[in-house]
CSV table of C-alpha atoms in Angstrom, one decimal:
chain,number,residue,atom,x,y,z
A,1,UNK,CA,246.3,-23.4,-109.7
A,2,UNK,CA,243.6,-26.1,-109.4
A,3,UNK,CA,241.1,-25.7,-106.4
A,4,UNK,CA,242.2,-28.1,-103.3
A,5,UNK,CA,239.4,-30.2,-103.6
A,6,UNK,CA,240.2,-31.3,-107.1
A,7,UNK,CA,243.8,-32.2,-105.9
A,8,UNK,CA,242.5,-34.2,-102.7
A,9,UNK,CA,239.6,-36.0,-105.1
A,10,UNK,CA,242.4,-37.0,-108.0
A,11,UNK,CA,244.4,-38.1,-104.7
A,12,UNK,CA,242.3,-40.1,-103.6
A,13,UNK,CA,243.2,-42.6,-106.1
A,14,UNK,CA,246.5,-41.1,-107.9
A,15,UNK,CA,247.9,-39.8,-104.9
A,16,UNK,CA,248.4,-36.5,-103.5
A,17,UNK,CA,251.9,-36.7,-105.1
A,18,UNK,CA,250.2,-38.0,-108.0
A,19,UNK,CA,252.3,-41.9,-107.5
A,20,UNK,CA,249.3,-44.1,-107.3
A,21,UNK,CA,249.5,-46.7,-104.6
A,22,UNK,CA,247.3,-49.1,-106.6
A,23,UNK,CA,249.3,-50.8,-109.5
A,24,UNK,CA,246.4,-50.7,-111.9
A,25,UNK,CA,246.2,-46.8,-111.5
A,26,UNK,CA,248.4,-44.6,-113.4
A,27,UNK,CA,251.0,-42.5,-111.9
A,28,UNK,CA,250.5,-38.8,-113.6
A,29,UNK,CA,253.6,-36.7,-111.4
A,30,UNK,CA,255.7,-35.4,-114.4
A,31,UNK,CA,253.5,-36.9,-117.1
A,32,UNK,CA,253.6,-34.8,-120.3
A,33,UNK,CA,251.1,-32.1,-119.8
A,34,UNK,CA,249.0,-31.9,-122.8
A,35,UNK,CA,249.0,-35.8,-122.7
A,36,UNK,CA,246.8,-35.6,-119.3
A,37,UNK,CA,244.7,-32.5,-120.4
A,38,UNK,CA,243.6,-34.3,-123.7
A,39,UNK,CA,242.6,-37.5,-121.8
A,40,UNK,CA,240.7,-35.8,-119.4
A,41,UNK,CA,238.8,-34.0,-122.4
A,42,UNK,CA,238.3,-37.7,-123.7
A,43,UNK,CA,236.7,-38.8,-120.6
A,44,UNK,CA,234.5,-35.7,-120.0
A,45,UNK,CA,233.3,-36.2,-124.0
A,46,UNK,CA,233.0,-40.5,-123.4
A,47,UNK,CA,235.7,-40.5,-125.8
A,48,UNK,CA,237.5,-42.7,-123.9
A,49,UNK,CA,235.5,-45.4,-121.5
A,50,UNK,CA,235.9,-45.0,-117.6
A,51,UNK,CA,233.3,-44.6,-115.0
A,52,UNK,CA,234.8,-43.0,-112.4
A,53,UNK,CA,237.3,-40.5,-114.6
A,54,UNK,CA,234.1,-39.6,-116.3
A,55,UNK,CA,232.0,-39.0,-113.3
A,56,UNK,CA,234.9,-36.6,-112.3
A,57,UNK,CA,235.7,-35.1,-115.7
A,58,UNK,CA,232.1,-33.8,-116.3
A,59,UNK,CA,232.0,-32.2,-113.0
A,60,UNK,CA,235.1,-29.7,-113.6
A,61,UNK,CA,235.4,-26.9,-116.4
A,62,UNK,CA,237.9,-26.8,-119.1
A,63,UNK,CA,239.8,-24.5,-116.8
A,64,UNK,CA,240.3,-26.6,-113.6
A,65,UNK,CA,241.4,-29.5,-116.0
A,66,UNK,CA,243.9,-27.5,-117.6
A,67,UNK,CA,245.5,-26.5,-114.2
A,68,UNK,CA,245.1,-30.0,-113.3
A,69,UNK,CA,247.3,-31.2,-116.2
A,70,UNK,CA,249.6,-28.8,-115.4
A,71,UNK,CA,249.7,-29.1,-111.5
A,72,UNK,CA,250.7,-32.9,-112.3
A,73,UNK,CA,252.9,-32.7,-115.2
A,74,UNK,CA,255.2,-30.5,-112.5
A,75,UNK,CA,255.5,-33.4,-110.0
A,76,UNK,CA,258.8,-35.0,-109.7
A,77,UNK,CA,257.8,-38.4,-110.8
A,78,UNK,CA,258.7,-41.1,-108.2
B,1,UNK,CA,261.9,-59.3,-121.9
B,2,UNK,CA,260.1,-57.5,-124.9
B,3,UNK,CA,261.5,-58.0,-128.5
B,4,UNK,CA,264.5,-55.5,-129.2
B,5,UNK,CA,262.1,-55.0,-132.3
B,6,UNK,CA,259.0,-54.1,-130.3
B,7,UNK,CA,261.1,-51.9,-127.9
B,8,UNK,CA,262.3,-49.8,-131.4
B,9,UNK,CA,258.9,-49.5,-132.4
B,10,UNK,CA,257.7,-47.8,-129.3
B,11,UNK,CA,260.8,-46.2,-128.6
B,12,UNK,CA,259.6,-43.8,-132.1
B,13,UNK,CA,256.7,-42.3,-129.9
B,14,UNK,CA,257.8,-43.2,-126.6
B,15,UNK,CA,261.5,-42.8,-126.6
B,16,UNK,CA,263.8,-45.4,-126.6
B,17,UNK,CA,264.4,-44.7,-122.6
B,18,UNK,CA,260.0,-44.1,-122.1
B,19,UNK,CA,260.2,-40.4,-122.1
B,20,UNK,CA,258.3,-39.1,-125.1
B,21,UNK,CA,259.5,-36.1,-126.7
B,22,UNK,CA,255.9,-35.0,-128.2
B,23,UNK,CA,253.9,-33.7,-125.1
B,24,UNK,CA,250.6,-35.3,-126.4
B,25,UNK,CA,252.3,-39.1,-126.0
B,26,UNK,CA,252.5,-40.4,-122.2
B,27,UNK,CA,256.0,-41.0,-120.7
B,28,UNK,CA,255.9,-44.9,-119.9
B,29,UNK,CA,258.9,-44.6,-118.1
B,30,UNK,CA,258.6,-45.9,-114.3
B,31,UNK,CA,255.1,-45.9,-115.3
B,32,UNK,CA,252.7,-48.9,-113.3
B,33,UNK,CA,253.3,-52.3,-114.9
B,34,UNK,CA,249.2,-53.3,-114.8
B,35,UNK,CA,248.3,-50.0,-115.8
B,36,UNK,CA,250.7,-50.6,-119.2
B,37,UNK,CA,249.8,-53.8,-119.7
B,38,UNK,CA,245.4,-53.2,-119.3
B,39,UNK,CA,246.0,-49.8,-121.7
B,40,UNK,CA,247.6,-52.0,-124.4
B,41,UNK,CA,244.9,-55.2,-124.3
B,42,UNK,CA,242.7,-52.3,-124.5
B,43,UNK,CA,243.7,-50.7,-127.5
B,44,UNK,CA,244.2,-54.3,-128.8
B,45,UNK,CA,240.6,-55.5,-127.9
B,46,UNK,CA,239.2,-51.9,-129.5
B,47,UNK,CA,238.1,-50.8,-125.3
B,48,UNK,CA,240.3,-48.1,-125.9
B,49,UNK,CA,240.5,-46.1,-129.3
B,50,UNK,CA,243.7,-44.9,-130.7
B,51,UNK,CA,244.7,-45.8,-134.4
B,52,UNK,CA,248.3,-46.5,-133.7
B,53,UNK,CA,248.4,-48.2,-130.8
B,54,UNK,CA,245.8,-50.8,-132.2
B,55,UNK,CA,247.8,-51.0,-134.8
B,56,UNK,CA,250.7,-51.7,-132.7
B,57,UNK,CA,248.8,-54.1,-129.9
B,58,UNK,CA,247.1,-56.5,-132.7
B,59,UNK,CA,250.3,-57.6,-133.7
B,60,UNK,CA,251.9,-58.4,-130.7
B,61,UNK,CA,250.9,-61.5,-128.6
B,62,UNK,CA,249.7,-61.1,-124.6
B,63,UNK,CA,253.3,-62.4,-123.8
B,64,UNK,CA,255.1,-59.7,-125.6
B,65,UNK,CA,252.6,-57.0,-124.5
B,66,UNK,CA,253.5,-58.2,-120.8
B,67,UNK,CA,257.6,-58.1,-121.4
B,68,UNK,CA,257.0,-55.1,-122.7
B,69,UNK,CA,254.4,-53.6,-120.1
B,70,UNK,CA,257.4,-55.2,-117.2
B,71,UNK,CA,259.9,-53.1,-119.1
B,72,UNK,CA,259.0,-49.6,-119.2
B,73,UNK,CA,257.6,-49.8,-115.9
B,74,UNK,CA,261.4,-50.6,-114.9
B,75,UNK,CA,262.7,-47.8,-117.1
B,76,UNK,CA,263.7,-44.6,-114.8
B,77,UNK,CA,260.9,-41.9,-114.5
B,78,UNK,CA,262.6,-39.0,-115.7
């Protein structure tokens, strides 16, 4: 399980439900798991170019991204 | 709409109906239509690294990449 206040931080923008209200954010409920859990990787490494999902990436282990991934991918999408 | 070619072409990653069957490619089912269409300019313009989809998004015009973008963000979320 990820901690609370990674949920309510990635809701902030994706949603708590993870369906982002703002159409230039991407929904991640029931995206494909390892699909999230690499690009998070890329923006913790810079490997791919965002401020804020790097800001957030560096700040969490390996760990809490991986139950990240995983809490989303299990969403219903929309 | 998209090109029925340009729909194929994705469709080998990205399924023909936006659910990918490889976990490590995105769904773009019911995905958001400006998130689709930024991701691909990016990977066109080199803002956002991936060898395929470059590949892909250089030889398609910003019309296309817009039918395209409109389409799989109709598509049914799984």
């Amino acid at each position: 399980e990820p901690r609370g206040s990674s949920v309510e931080e990635c809701g902030a923008c994706h949603g708590i439900d993870g369906i982002a209200r703002d159409t230039e954010v991407p929904h991640l409920a029931g995206q494909n798991e390892r699909y999230l859990f690499n690009q998070m990787l890329a923006f913790r490494s810079g490997k791919r170019q965002h401020k804020e999902m790097r800001y957030m990436a560096r700040a969490m282990s390996v760990q809490e991204i991986a139950a990240l991934a995983a809490y989303y991918a299990s969403l219903p999408p929309r």
